[in-house]
Short mmCIF file of C-alpha atoms in Angstrom, two decimals:
data_model
loop_
_atom_site.label_atom_id
_atom_site.label_comp_id
_atom_site.label_asym_id
_atom_site.label_seq_id
_atom_site.Cartn_x
_atom_site.Cartn_y
_atom_site.Cartn_z
CA MET A 24 -23.80 -25.86 99.21
CA LYS A 25 -26.52 -24.03 97.46
CA GLY A 26 -27.18 -24.67 93.72
CA LYS A 27 -27.88 -21.93 91.08
CA SER A 28 -31.48 -21.44 90.01
CA ALA A 29 -32.48 -21.05 86.27
CA PRO A 30 -33.17 -17.44 85.11
CA THR A 31 -36.79 -16.47 85.01
CA SER A 32 -38.63 -14.45 82.27
CA PRO A 33 -39.28 -10.82 83.14
CA PHE A 34 -42.74 -11.36 81.59
CA PRO A 35 -44.15 -14.44 83.26
CA GLY A 36 -46.78 -16.32 81.30
CA GLU A 37 -45.75 -14.95 77.81
CA THR A 38 -43.38 -17.65 76.70
CA GLY A 39 -43.81 -18.34 72.86
CA ASN A 40 -46.00 -15.28 72.17
CA ALA A 41 -43.59 -13.85 69.52
CA LEU A 42 -43.76 -17.05 67.49
CA LEU A 43 -47.54 -16.93 67.62
CA ILE A 44 -47.60 -13.31 66.40
CA VAL A 45 -45.25 -14.14 63.52
CA LEU A 46 -47.44 -17.06 62.49
CA ILE A 47 -50.51 -14.81 62.54
CA PHE A 48 -48.81 -12.23 60.26
CA LEU A 49 -47.69 -14.98 57.89
CA MET A 50 -51.24 -16.24 57.69
CA LEU A 51 -52.59 -12.73 57.03
CA GLY A 52 -49.89 -12.15 54.38
CA SER A 53 -50.79 -15.40 52.63
CA LEU A 54 -54.44 -14.36 52.59
CA THR A 55 -53.72 -10.88 51.07
CA LEU A 56 -50.86 -11.83 48.74
CA VAL A 57 -52.99 -13.41 46.01
CA PRO A 58 -55.52 -10.53 45.79
CA THR A 59 -52.65 -8.01 45.84
CA LEU A 60 -50.83 -9.74 42.99
CA SER A 61 -54.12 -10.04 41.08
CA HIS A 62 -54.73 -6.32 41.58
CA LEU A 63 -51.24 -5.52 40.32
CA ALA A 64 -51.79 -7.67 37.24
CA THR A 65 -55.12 -5.96 36.59
CA THR A 66 -53.46 -2.55 37.01
CA LEU A 67 -50.76 -3.48 34.49
CA LYS A 68 -53.38 -4.66 31.99
CA THR A 69 -55.44 -1.52 32.55
CA GLY A 70 -52.38 0.67 32.03
CA ARG A 71 -51.53 -1.16 28.83
CA LEU A 72 -55.10 -0.82 27.56
CA TYR A 73 -55.13 2.87 28.50
CA GLU A 74 -51.85 3.38 26.66
CA ASP A 75 -53.17 1.54 23.59
CA HIS A 76 -56.40 3.53 23.57
CA SER A 77 -54.47 6.79 24.06
CA ARG A 78 -52.26 5.92 21.09
CA GLU A 79 -55.34 5.12 19.00
CA LEU A 80 -57.01 8.37 20.08
CA TYR A 81 -53.99 10.49 19.18
CA THR A 82 -53.59 8.66 15.89
CA ALA A 83 -57.28 9.10 15.03
CA ASP A 84 -56.95 12.78 15.94
CA SER A 85 -54.08 13.07 13.45
CA GLY A 86 -56.55 11.91 10.79
CA ILE A 87 -58.88 14.75 11.79
CA GLU A 88 -56.01 17.23 11.49
CA ASP A 89 -55.08 15.78 8.08
CA GLY A 90 -58.68 16.17 6.93
CA LEU A 91 -58.88 19.77 8.15
CA TRP A 92 -55.66 20.55 6.28
CA ARG A 93 -56.99 18.96 3.07
CA ILE A 94 -60.20 20.99 3.30
CA LYS A 95 -58.41 24.26 4.06
CA PHE A 96 -55.97 23.96 1.17
CA ASP A 97 -58.36 22.21 -1.27
CA PHE A 98 -56.17 19.11 -1.40
CA LEU A 99 -58.95 16.52 -1.58
CA GLY A 100 -57.61 14.39 -4.44
CA GLY A 101 -58.75 13.41 -7.89
CA ASP A 102 -61.59 11.09 -6.77
CA TYR A 103 -63.26 13.76 -4.66
CA HIS A 104 -66.44 15.32 -6.12
CA PRO A 105 -67.65 18.55 -4.47
CA TYR A 106 -71.28 17.79 -5.38
CA ASP A 107 -71.37 14.14 -4.24
CA PHE A 108 -73.30 14.16 -0.97
CA ALA A 109 -73.61 10.38 -0.57
CA THR A 110 -69.98 9.23 -0.65
CA ALA A 111 -67.51 9.27 2.23
CA PHE A 112 -64.25 9.82 0.36
CA PRO A 113 -61.47 7.72 1.96
CA TYR A 114 -57.99 8.91 2.95
CA ALA A 115 -55.19 7.64 5.19
CA THR A 116 -52.45 9.28 7.22
CA ASP A 117 -48.82 8.34 7.19
CA SER A 118 -47.67 5.88 9.84
CA PHE A 119 -46.72 7.42 13.19
CA ASN A 120 -45.19 5.26 15.93
CA GLY A 121 -46.32 2.16 14.08
CA ALA A 122 -49.95 3.31 13.68
CA SER A 123 -51.95 5.15 11.04
CA ALA A 124 -55.47 6.50 10.76
CA ASN A 125 -58.04 5.86 8.06
CA PHE A 126 -60.39 8.78 7.69
CA SER A 127 -63.14 9.95 5.37
CA ILE A 128 -64.45 13.33 4.26
CA MET A 129 -68.11 13.72 3.29
CA ASN A 130 -69.93 16.75 1.88
CA ILE A 131 -72.92 17.78 4.02
CA TRP A 132 -76.27 18.31 2.29
CA PHE A 133 -78.42 20.94 3.99
CA PRO A 134 -81.80 21.19 2.15
CA SER A 135 -83.67 19.08 4.70
CA ASP A 136 -86.94 18.68 2.76
CA VAL A 137 -85.35 17.02 -0.30
CA THR A 138 -82.34 14.85 -1.14
CA PRO A 139 -80.42 14.41 -4.39
CA ASP A 140 -81.72 10.84 -4.58
CA SER A 141 -85.36 11.92 -4.17
CA LEU A 142 -84.84 14.38 -7.02
CA GLY A 143 -82.99 11.85 -9.14
CA LEU A 144 -79.98 14.13 -9.46
CA THR A 145 -76.43 12.89 -9.97
CA PRO A 146 -73.39 14.79 -8.64
CA ASP A 147 -72.63 16.04 -12.15
CA GLN A 148 -76.20 17.32 -12.53
CA LEU A 149 -75.97 19.13 -9.19
CA LYS A 150 -72.70 20.69 -10.32
CA ALA A 151 -74.29 21.78 -13.60
CA ILE A 152 -77.20 23.41 -11.75
CA ILE A 153 -74.90 25.49 -9.56
CA GLU A 154 -72.37 26.39 -12.25
CA SER A 155 -75.06 27.40 -14.74
CA GLY A 156 -75.90 30.38 -12.54
CA LYS A 157 -79.55 30.11 -13.58
CA LEU A 158 -80.79 30.09 -9.98
CA ASN A 159 -78.41 31.60 -7.41
CA VAL A 160 -79.00 31.63 -3.66
CA MET A 161 -77.07 33.99 -1.37
CA GLY A 162 -77.41 35.05 2.25
CA THR A 163 -76.04 37.68 4.61
CA ALA A 164 -76.45 38.37 8.31
CA GLY A 165 -75.94 42.10 7.98
CA SER A 166 -73.24 44.12 9.69
CA SER A 167 -74.25 43.66 13.34
CA PRO A 168 -76.24 41.25 15.56
CA GLY A 169 -79.95 41.89 15.75
CA GLN A 170 -80.36 42.77 12.09
CA PRO A 171 -82.50 40.31 10.10
CA TYR A 172 -80.81 37.60 8.08
CA ARG A 173 -81.46 38.28 4.38
CA ILE A 174 -81.72 35.62 1.69
CA LYS A 175 -81.51 36.67 -1.92
CA ILE A 176 -82.35 34.47 -4.93
CA GLU A 177 -81.55 35.50 -8.49
CA TYR A 178 -83.32 33.73 -11.36
CA THR A 179 -82.41 33.97 -15.05
CA PRO A 180 -85.21 32.15 -16.93
CA ASP A 181 -84.88 30.39 -20.26
CA THR A 182 -87.51 30.94 -22.95
CA GLY A 183 -90.74 29.26 -21.86
CA ASP A 184 -89.74 28.89 -18.19
CA ASN A 185 -92.33 29.68 -15.54
CA LEU A 186 -90.71 28.71 -12.27
CA SER A 187 -92.86 28.05 -9.20
CA VAL A 188 -91.61 27.65 -5.64
CA LYS A 189 -92.19 24.53 -3.53
CA SER A 190 -90.15 25.59 -0.51
CA LEU A 191 -87.60 27.99 0.86
CA GLY A 192 -85.23 26.99 3.63
CA VAL A 193 -82.19 27.88 5.69
CA TRP A 194 -79.76 26.00 7.92
CA LEU A 195 -78.59 27.83 11.04
CA PRO A 196 -75.40 26.70 12.81
CA HIS A 197 -75.43 25.37 16.36
CA GLY A 198 -76.45 27.95 18.97
CA PHE A 199 -78.49 30.14 16.61
CA THR A 200 -82.28 29.88 16.69
CA TYR A 201 -85.12 31.08 14.48
CA ALA A 202 -86.95 34.02 16.09
CA GLY A 203 -90.24 33.35 14.28
CA ILE A 204 -90.26 36.64 12.38
CA CYS A 205 -90.17 36.41 8.57
CA THR A 206 -91.20 38.81 5.81
CA LEU A 207 -92.82 35.86 3.96
CA MET A 208 -95.44 35.92 6.69
CA ASP A 209 -96.31 39.63 6.65
CA ASP A 210 -99.56 39.05 4.74
CA GLU A 211 -101.39 35.76 5.35
CA ASN A 212 -103.58 36.34 2.29
CA ALA A 213 -100.63 36.70 -0.09
CA PRO A 214 -99.78 33.79 -2.44
CA TYR A 215 -96.27 33.65 -0.99
CA TYR A 216 -97.53 33.12 2.58
CA PRO A 217 -96.19 29.63 3.54
CA ASP A 218 -98.60 26.79 4.17
CA GLU A 219 -96.28 25.32 6.79
CA VAL A 220 -93.16 26.43 8.70
CA THR A 221 -91.03 23.60 10.07
CA VAL A 222 -88.14 24.04 12.50
CA ALA A 223 -86.04 20.92 13.10
CA GLU A 224 -82.82 20.03 14.89
CA VAL A 225 -80.19 18.59 12.55
CA PRO A 226 -76.50 17.69 12.98
CA GLY A 227 -74.57 20.87 13.67
CA GLY A 228 -77.56 23.17 14.04
CA SER A 229 -81.19 23.55 12.97
CA THR A 230 -83.20 24.12 9.80
CA VAL A 231 -86.18 26.33 9.03
CA VAL A 232 -88.37 25.40 6.02
CA TRP A 233 -91.14 27.59 4.61
CA ARG A 234 -93.19 25.07 2.57
CA TYR A 235 -95.98 25.58 0.00
CA ASP A 236 -98.77 23.28 -1.10
CA PRO A 237 -100.04 23.02 -4.71
CA PRO A 238 -100.77 25.16 -6.57
CA TYR A 239 -97.28 26.48 -5.86
CA PRO A 240 -96.73 30.25 -5.97
CA LEU A 241 -94.86 31.56 -9.02
CA PHE A 242 -91.48 33.17 -8.59
CA THR A 243 -93.07 36.40 -9.82
CA ASP A 244 -95.74 36.18 -7.06
CA PHE A 245 -93.20 37.11 -4.39
CA PRO A 246 -92.91 40.75 -3.31
CA GLY A 247 -90.36 42.90 -5.10
CA VAL A 248 -89.81 40.49 -8.03
CA ASP A 249 -89.78 42.44 -11.30
CA PRO A 250 -90.41 40.12 -14.27
CA GLN A 251 -89.02 42.77 -16.61
CA THR A 252 -85.62 42.75 -14.92
CA ILE A 253 -83.14 39.96 -15.69
CA PRO A 254 -82.11 38.36 -13.49
CA MET A 255 -85.31 38.44 -11.46
CA VAL A 256 -84.57 38.93 -7.77
CA LEU A 257 -86.50 37.45 -4.81
CA GLU A 258 -85.53 38.70 -1.36
CA PHE A 259 -86.87 37.89 2.07
CA SER A 260 -85.55 38.16 5.62
CA PHE A 261 -86.14 36.56 9.00
CA GLY A 262 -85.14 37.14 12.59
CA TYR A 263 -82.70 34.97 14.50
CA ASN A 264 -81.31 34.76 18.04
CA PRO A 265 -77.53 34.39 18.55
CA PRO A 266 -76.15 32.03 21.21
CA PRO A 267 -76.74 33.54 24.67
CA GLU A 268 -73.06 33.17 25.56
CA HIS A 269 -72.01 34.91 22.32
CA PRO A 270 -74.52 37.69 21.65
CA ASP A 271 -72.22 39.40 19.13
CA TRP A 272 -71.83 36.39 16.81
CA LEU A 273 -73.21 36.42 13.24
CA PRO A 274 -74.44 33.17 11.70
CA LEU A 275 -72.75 31.49 8.74
CA ALA A 276 -76.04 30.10 7.41
CA VAL A 277 -76.93 28.20 4.22
CA GLY A 278 -80.14 29.01 2.33
CA TRP A 279 -81.90 27.00 -0.40
CA ILE A 280 -84.92 26.86 -2.70
CA THR A 281 -86.83 23.92 -4.22
CA THR A 282 -88.91 24.42 -7.36
CA ASN A 283 -91.55 22.68 -9.43
CA MET A 284 -89.37 22.25 -12.53
CA GLU A 285 -89.07 18.46 -12.43
CA VAL A 286 -91.10 16.26 -14.79
CA GLY A 287 -91.96 12.81 -13.46
CA ALA A 288 -89.61 9.89 -12.85
CA LEU A 289 -88.01 10.04 -16.29
CA GLY A 290 -86.06 13.18 -15.52
CA TYR A 291 -86.49 16.83 -16.36
CA ALA A 292 -88.05 18.66 -19.25
CA ASN A 293 -84.63 19.88 -20.40
CA PRO A 294 -81.07 20.00 -19.04
CA ASN A 295 -81.61 23.56 -17.85
CA ASP A 296 -84.28 22.65 -15.28
CA VAL A 297 -83.33 23.56 -11.72
CA PRO A 298 -85.45 21.65 -9.16
CA VAL A 299 -83.17 22.81 -6.33
CA SER A 300 -80.47 25.39 -5.68
CA TRP A 301 -78.59 26.40 -2.57
CA ASP A 302 -75.92 28.76 -1.26
CA VAL A 303 -72.56 27.15 -2.10
CA ASP A 304 -70.40 30.04 -0.87
CA THR A 305 -70.08 28.12 2.39
CA ARG A 306 -69.42 24.37 2.29
CA PHE A 307 -69.54 22.05 5.28
CA TYR A 308 -67.79 18.72 5.70
CA ARG A 309 -68.01 15.73 8.04
CA ILE A 310 -64.71 14.06 8.94
CA VAL A 311 -64.60 10.61 10.57
CA SER A 312 -61.19 9.21 11.55
CA ARG A 313 -60.54 5.68 12.85
CA SER A 314 -57.52 3.98 14.37
CA GLY A 315 -57.99 0.52 15.81
CA ASP A 316 -61.22 0.50 17.83
CA THR A 317 -61.24 4.29 18.27
CA ALA A 318 -63.22 6.68 16.07
CA VAL A 319 -63.24 10.49 16.16
CA GLU A 320 -65.78 12.67 14.33
CA ALA A 321 -65.48 16.36 13.46
CA TYR A 322 -67.10 18.97 11.23
CA SER A 323 -65.46 21.76 9.27
CA SER A 324 -66.48 24.54 6.89
CA ARG A 325 -64.89 26.42 4.05
CA THR A 326 -66.00 29.73 2.54
CA GLU A 327 -65.09 30.79 -0.99
CA LEU A 328 -66.48 33.14 -3.63
CA ARG A 329 -68.21 31.76 -6.70
CA GLN A 330 -66.98 32.74 -10.15
CA LEU A 331 -70.07 34.75 -11.04
CA GLY A 332 -68.71 38.17 -11.95
CA ASP A 333 -71.04 41.13 -11.35
CA ALA A 334 -74.04 38.91 -10.65
CA ILE A 335 -74.74 39.26 -6.94
CA SER A 336 -75.15 42.96 -6.37
CA GLY A 337 -76.98 42.52 -3.09
CA ASP A 338 -74.38 40.16 -1.57
CA TYR A 339 -71.04 40.91 -3.20
CA VAL A 340 -69.99 42.58 -6.42
CA ALA A 341 -66.93 41.79 -8.54
CA ILE A 342 -65.88 44.71 -10.74
CA GLY A 343 -62.85 45.85 -12.72
CA ASN A 344 -61.10 45.43 -16.04
CA SER A 345 -57.96 43.66 -17.19
CA LEU A 346 -54.94 45.85 -17.84
CA LEU A 347 -53.55 43.28 -20.28
CA SER A 348 -55.35 41.76 -23.26
CA ASP A 349 -54.68 39.46 -26.21
CA ASN A 350 -54.91 41.30 -29.52
CA ASN A 351 -54.20 38.52 -32.02
CA GLY A 352 -55.74 35.31 -30.67
CA ASP A 353 -52.48 33.63 -29.62
CA ARG A 354 -53.65 33.50 -25.97
CA ILE A 355 -50.74 35.66 -24.87
CA ARG A 356 -51.81 38.92 -23.24
CA GLU A 357 -49.27 41.36 -24.66
CA THR A 358 -51.33 44.57 -25.03
CA TRP A 359 -51.28 47.07 -22.16
CA ASN A 360 -54.57 48.91 -21.65
CA THR A 361 -54.93 52.30 -20.09
CA PRO A 362 -56.19 51.98 -16.48
CA SER A 363 -59.89 52.77 -16.17
CA SER A 364 -62.33 53.70 -13.44
CA PHE A 365 -65.66 52.08 -12.57
CA ASN A 366 -68.78 53.76 -11.21
CA LEU A 367 -70.55 51.16 -9.07
CA THR A 368 -74.34 51.64 -9.06
CA SER A 369 -75.72 48.15 -8.41
CA ILE A 370 -75.53 48.21 -4.59
CA PRO A 371 -79.03 48.79 -3.14
CA GLN A 372 -79.63 51.94 -1.10
CA ASN A 373 -80.47 49.93 2.04
CA ALA A 374 -77.45 47.62 1.78
CA ASP A 375 -74.72 47.43 4.41
CA ALA A 376 -71.23 47.76 2.93
CA LEU A 377 -69.08 45.42 5.01
CA TYR A 378 -65.75 45.00 3.18
CA ALA A 379 -63.96 46.02 -0.01
CA PHE A 380 -61.17 43.83 -1.42
CA LEU A 381 -58.61 44.79 -4.06
CA TYR A 382 -57.34 41.98 -6.28
CA TRP A 383 -54.41 42.46 -8.66
CA ALA A 384 -52.02 40.35 -10.68
CA GLY A 385 -48.53 40.71 -12.14
CA TRP A 386 -46.78 39.55 -15.27
CA ARG A 387 -43.26 38.81 -16.48
CA ASN A 388 -41.78 41.77 -18.33
CA GLU A 389 -39.88 40.12 -21.22
CA ALA A 390 -38.73 41.70 -24.46
CA ALA A 391 -39.66 38.57 -26.39
CA LYS A 392 -42.53 36.14 -25.89
CA VAL A 393 -41.38 32.95 -24.24
CA ASN A 394 -43.09 29.72 -23.33
CA VAL A 395 -42.41 29.74 -19.61
CA LEU A 396 -43.55 26.12 -19.27
CA ASN A 397 -40.53 25.03 -21.30
CA GLU A 398 -37.99 27.19 -19.48
CA ASP A 399 -35.27 25.77 -17.28
CA CYS A 400 -36.37 28.34 -14.72
CA ALA A 401 -40.15 28.16 -15.07
CA GLY A 402 -40.83 29.16 -11.47
CA PHE A 403 -42.49 32.55 -11.09
CA SER A 404 -40.97 33.20 -7.66
CA ARG A 405 -38.13 35.30 -9.13
CA TRP A 406 -39.99 38.12 -10.82
CA THR A 407 -37.03 40.48 -11.24
CA ARG A 408 -34.98 38.13 -13.40
CA ASN A 409 -35.43 37.26 -17.04
CA GLN A 410 -35.64 33.79 -18.53
CA SER A 411 -31.85 33.44 -18.97
CA ASP A 412 -29.50 31.91 -16.42
CA GLU A 413 -27.28 34.17 -14.40
CA SER A 414 -23.86 33.08 -13.17
CA ARG A 415 -21.30 33.81 -10.48
CA THR A 416 -17.61 32.94 -10.84
CA ALA A 417 -14.91 32.52 -8.18
CA VAL A 418 -11.13 31.96 -8.38
CA PRO A 419 -8.91 30.46 -5.67
CA THR A 420 -7.87 32.76 -2.81
CA GLY A 421 -6.14 30.18 -0.62
CA ASP A 422 -4.76 26.63 -0.57
CA GLY A 423 -7.14 23.97 0.68
CA ASN A 424 -6.81 20.23 1.16
CA ARG A 425 -3.91 18.52 -0.61
CA ARG A 426 -2.66 15.00 -1.30
CA GLY A 427 0.43 14.07 -3.30
CA SER A 428 3.30 16.25 -4.48
CA TRP A 429 2.68 19.65 -6.12
CA ASP A 430 5.14 22.35 -7.08
CA ALA A 431 5.31 25.15 -6.06
CA ALA A 432 3.64 26.87 -3.05
CA PRO A 433 1.61 28.98 -2.67
CA TYR A 434 -0.33 26.96 -5.20
CA TRP A 435 -3.49 29.09 -5.43
CA SER A 436 -1.59 32.16 -6.66
CA LYS A 437 -0.42 30.25 -9.78
CA VAL A 438 -3.96 29.36 -10.96
CA ASP A 439 -6.21 32.24 -9.74
CA GLU A 440 -7.51 33.55 -13.05
CA THR A 441 -10.32 33.02 -15.54
CA THR A 442 -8.26 34.18 -18.52
CA PRO A 443 -5.32 31.86 -19.32
CA ASN A 444 -1.82 32.87 -18.14
CA ASP A 445 0.19 29.80 -19.13
CA GLY A 446 3.51 31.24 -17.96
CA ASP A 447 2.45 30.76 -14.35
CA TYR A 448 1.44 27.25 -13.21
CA ILE A 449 1.70 24.46 -10.65
CA THR A 450 3.02 20.97 -11.41
CA GLY A 451 1.73 17.69 -10.13
CA VAL A 452 4.54 15.13 -10.05
CA ASP A 453 4.64 11.32 -10.04
CA ILE A 454 2.74 9.85 -7.10
CA SER A 455 3.15 6.55 -5.34
CA SER A 456 0.09 6.89 -3.13
CA GLY A 457 -2.31 5.99 -5.93
CA TYR A 458 -4.04 9.35 -6.31
CA ALA A 459 -3.55 13.05 -5.63
CA TYR A 460 -5.59 16.20 -5.36
CA GLN A 461 -5.13 19.93 -4.81
CA LEU A 462 -8.14 21.94 -3.64
CA PHE A 463 -8.56 25.66 -3.02
CA THR A 464 -10.63 27.96 -0.85
CA PHE A 465 -12.58 30.84 -2.40
CA PRO A 466 -14.64 33.91 -1.43
CA THR A 467 -18.15 33.13 -0.15
CA PHE A 468 -20.84 33.22 -2.82
CA ALA A 469 -23.95 35.37 -2.33
CA ILE A 470 -26.57 33.61 -4.46
CA PRO A 471 -30.05 35.11 -3.81
CA ALA A 472 -32.27 32.99 -1.57
CA GLY A 473 -34.76 30.87 -3.50
CA SER A 474 -32.67 30.79 -6.68
CA VAL A 475 -32.83 27.70 -8.87
CA ILE A 476 -29.30 26.35 -9.29
CA SER A 477 -28.87 24.74 -12.72
CA GLY A 478 -25.20 23.75 -12.37
CA VAL A 479 -21.85 24.07 -10.58
CA THR A 480 -18.93 23.84 -13.01
CA VAL A 481 -15.20 23.65 -12.30
CA TYR A 482 -12.76 24.63 -15.10
CA VAL A 483 -9.14 23.37 -15.21
CA ARG A 484 -6.48 24.34 -17.79
CA ALA A 485 -3.65 21.81 -18.02
CA LYS A 486 -1.00 20.09 -20.19
CA ASP A 487 1.60 17.33 -19.90
CA ALA A 488 5.18 18.20 -19.11
CA SER A 489 6.14 15.44 -21.57
CA SER A 490 4.28 12.97 -23.76
CA GLY A 491 2.49 10.12 -22.03
CA THR A 492 -0.77 8.85 -20.60
CA ASN A 493 -1.98 10.30 -17.35
CA ASP A 494 -5.11 11.83 -15.81
CA ILE A 495 -6.55 15.15 -14.59
CA ARG A 496 -10.12 15.88 -13.38
CA PRO A 497 -12.03 18.82 -11.83
CA ALA A 498 -13.03 18.22 -8.19
CA ILE A 499 -15.11 19.75 -5.40
CA LYS A 500 -15.41 19.24 -1.66
CA VAL A 501 -18.95 19.17 -0.21
CA ARG A 502 -19.75 18.55 3.46
CA GLY A 503 -16.29 17.11 4.12
CA SER A 504 -16.23 14.66 1.17
CA TYR A 505 -14.47 14.86 -2.21
CA TYR A 506 -16.27 14.47 -5.54
CA TYR A 507 -14.87 14.19 -9.07
CA PRO A 508 -15.89 12.61 -12.40
CA SER A 509 -15.69 8.82 -12.71
CA SER A 510 -13.42 9.16 -15.74
CA GLY A 511 -10.59 11.62 -16.29
CA ASN A 512 -9.00 13.66 -19.06
CA ASN A 513 -5.67 12.69 -20.66
CA PRO A 514 -3.87 15.97 -21.37
CA THR A 515 -1.49 16.43 -24.27
CA THR A 516 1.66 18.55 -24.40
CA SER A 517 -0.49 21.54 -25.47
CA TRP A 518 -2.53 23.68 -23.08
CA ALA A 519 -6.26 22.84 -23.07
CA ASN A 520 -9.32 23.60 -20.91
CA TYR A 521 -11.23 20.82 -19.15
CA SER A 522 -14.45 21.12 -17.15
CA TYR A 523 -17.11 19.15 -15.33
CA SER A 524 -20.61 20.22 -14.13
CA TRP A 525 -22.54 18.97 -11.11
CA THR A 526 -26.23 19.64 -11.80
CA THR A 527 -27.22 18.33 -8.35
CA ASN A 528 -25.51 18.34 -4.99
CA PRO A 529 -23.41 15.14 -4.98
CA ALA A 530 -23.65 14.89 -1.19
CA THR A 531 -27.45 14.61 -1.27
CA GLY A 532 -28.38 13.69 -4.83
CA ALA A 533 -30.95 16.51 -4.65
CA ALA A 534 -30.99 19.92 -6.30
CA TRP A 535 -28.46 22.48 -5.15
CA THR A 536 -29.84 25.20 -2.92
CA ALA A 537 -28.62 28.77 -2.65
CA GLU A 538 -27.71 28.01 0.97
CA ASP A 539 -25.52 25.06 -0.11
CA ILE A 540 -23.67 27.26 -2.59
CA ASN A 541 -23.31 30.10 -0.08
CA GLY A 542 -21.86 27.72 2.52
CA THR A 543 -24.72 28.04 5.02
CA GLY A 544 -26.75 24.97 4.07
CA ALA A 545 -26.68 21.48 5.53
CA SER A 546 -24.49 20.21 2.62
CA PRO A 547 -22.29 23.22 1.81
CA LEU A 548 -19.85 23.68 -1.07
CA GLU A 549 -16.49 24.07 0.71
CA GLN A 550 -13.59 23.89 -1.79
CA PHE A 551 -12.86 23.26 -5.47
CA GLY A 552 -9.80 22.23 -7.46
CA LEU A 553 -8.40 19.17 -9.27
CA TYR A 554 -7.93 15.44 -8.81
CA SER A 555 -5.66 12.89 -10.53
CA SER A 556 -5.26 9.13 -10.43
CA ASP A 557 -2.06 9.27 -12.54
CA LEU A 558 0.59 12.01 -12.56
CA GLU A 559 3.16 10.21 -14.72
CA PRO A 560 4.22 12.15 -16.73
CA ASP A 561 3.97 15.33 -14.66
CA VAL A 562 0.90 17.53 -15.25
CA GLN A 563 1.09 21.32 -15.36
CA VAL A 564 -1.99 23.38 -14.35
CA SER A 565 -2.20 27.13 -15.08
CA MET A 566 -5.86 28.02 -14.35
CA VAL A 567 -8.64 26.76 -12.03
CA TYR A 568 -11.97 28.49 -11.36
CA ILE A 569 -15.59 27.67 -10.48
CA GLN A 570 -18.85 28.96 -11.98
CA VAL A 571 -22.38 28.70 -10.54
CA ASN A 572 -25.34 29.07 -12.94
CA TYR A 573 -28.72 30.00 -11.48
CA CYS A 574 -31.93 31.86 -12.19
#
């Protein structure tokens, strides 16, 4: 008898190979697992750091935006000084997502050949120099690219003054370059020919300085200056190149002058000395914002006209007369003047007229003089109304929310008047629920948008059906909730009027808005009527209405 043989492998010689392969993969996995986990941990840390730095960057950028807003709307605070060029004035943003930015705004000083410290000038002295108008610097780029940039300096000397010029300069914004052509250099033998011309790169652009050595040329040595004309006027021009990528741009430059009016280290000969003056129509600011370890820096400018009247005929001219004047010294302009014309002759023949602006003002037309600062409605946003409150009144036109027992329906038709009709009334009877109310609907108000609401008053006319102690109160419904006075009125057996005024919206605690009154606001007035915590004895009500006062 033959025995059975054991089955043989279809792949002879490969017994145990699978186990070997598995062991090899396990070994390779153990070798790569640690570096892979380490890489994942590093990636998580990197992502967290990136997220943190992104949050800091966005927060710091919010500080830049805050600074730009403050500059644009002149909201720089009480500590800010427009003529302090050494202080970085600090500010802070509100907290966003648990982070806030601290940022600073600093005025930029452009005269590159002097500093306020080297001249010994305080911010208040710099302010006095500019606001005195004794030495004004203006500049204009003309009406089209390619025209020379003109700088004009007007000087009004005091008795005994003999101003001499140490340097003239201009700052050109980034991208603009000095072309090397200047009318100060037309005649190298003239006293106004500069001893040195320096062009230097500075933050945000470049400066050009035309400098003189002693003995400095007098202001009257420059061409075109007429010493018999006050103010004396010095004008010169120079060529510039716009940025190649923007050939049609005009520069917003800043010119300046330094003079020889200072006297030693002890100060100046008199408070009217002006060792430096510059064009302040354009102001530049440096903003630095920080959040955590991230800092962002930006620059901004602001252009505004100086209050100089008809003083800068070659740059801009302010003309015109007031149509209202004060005729008795009480500082109230009550006299209307006949409109007048003005023949403008101060613009030079070779000037380029760029723009003309018309400025006008209005006034409140009141029969009697009033101190508008003491009015309830002192805002000047409602020009067509006088200083007295206006009012709108509404009576019930439908039954609203109700609690307790009232007699008899329809309730609104018994109380819908503003003049008493005591023969027609509703009666609130004894209640066991603890309190009762009867509210009414009414036609939609149409209070003008922007009105100042001084009060919402509900009037109730009531009496007791018999002698006793009970309670009746005006009530309103605002944004789904009921509001009434904390204490009530105890009527007698004789008809009497009761009222209560809400000067603010009880749902918000803030001032009423026209939208709230008109039913379109977020906290609208919905119904009005009466409330009682005690209707024993019965209370009779013959009149309910609401009045809104506004201006």
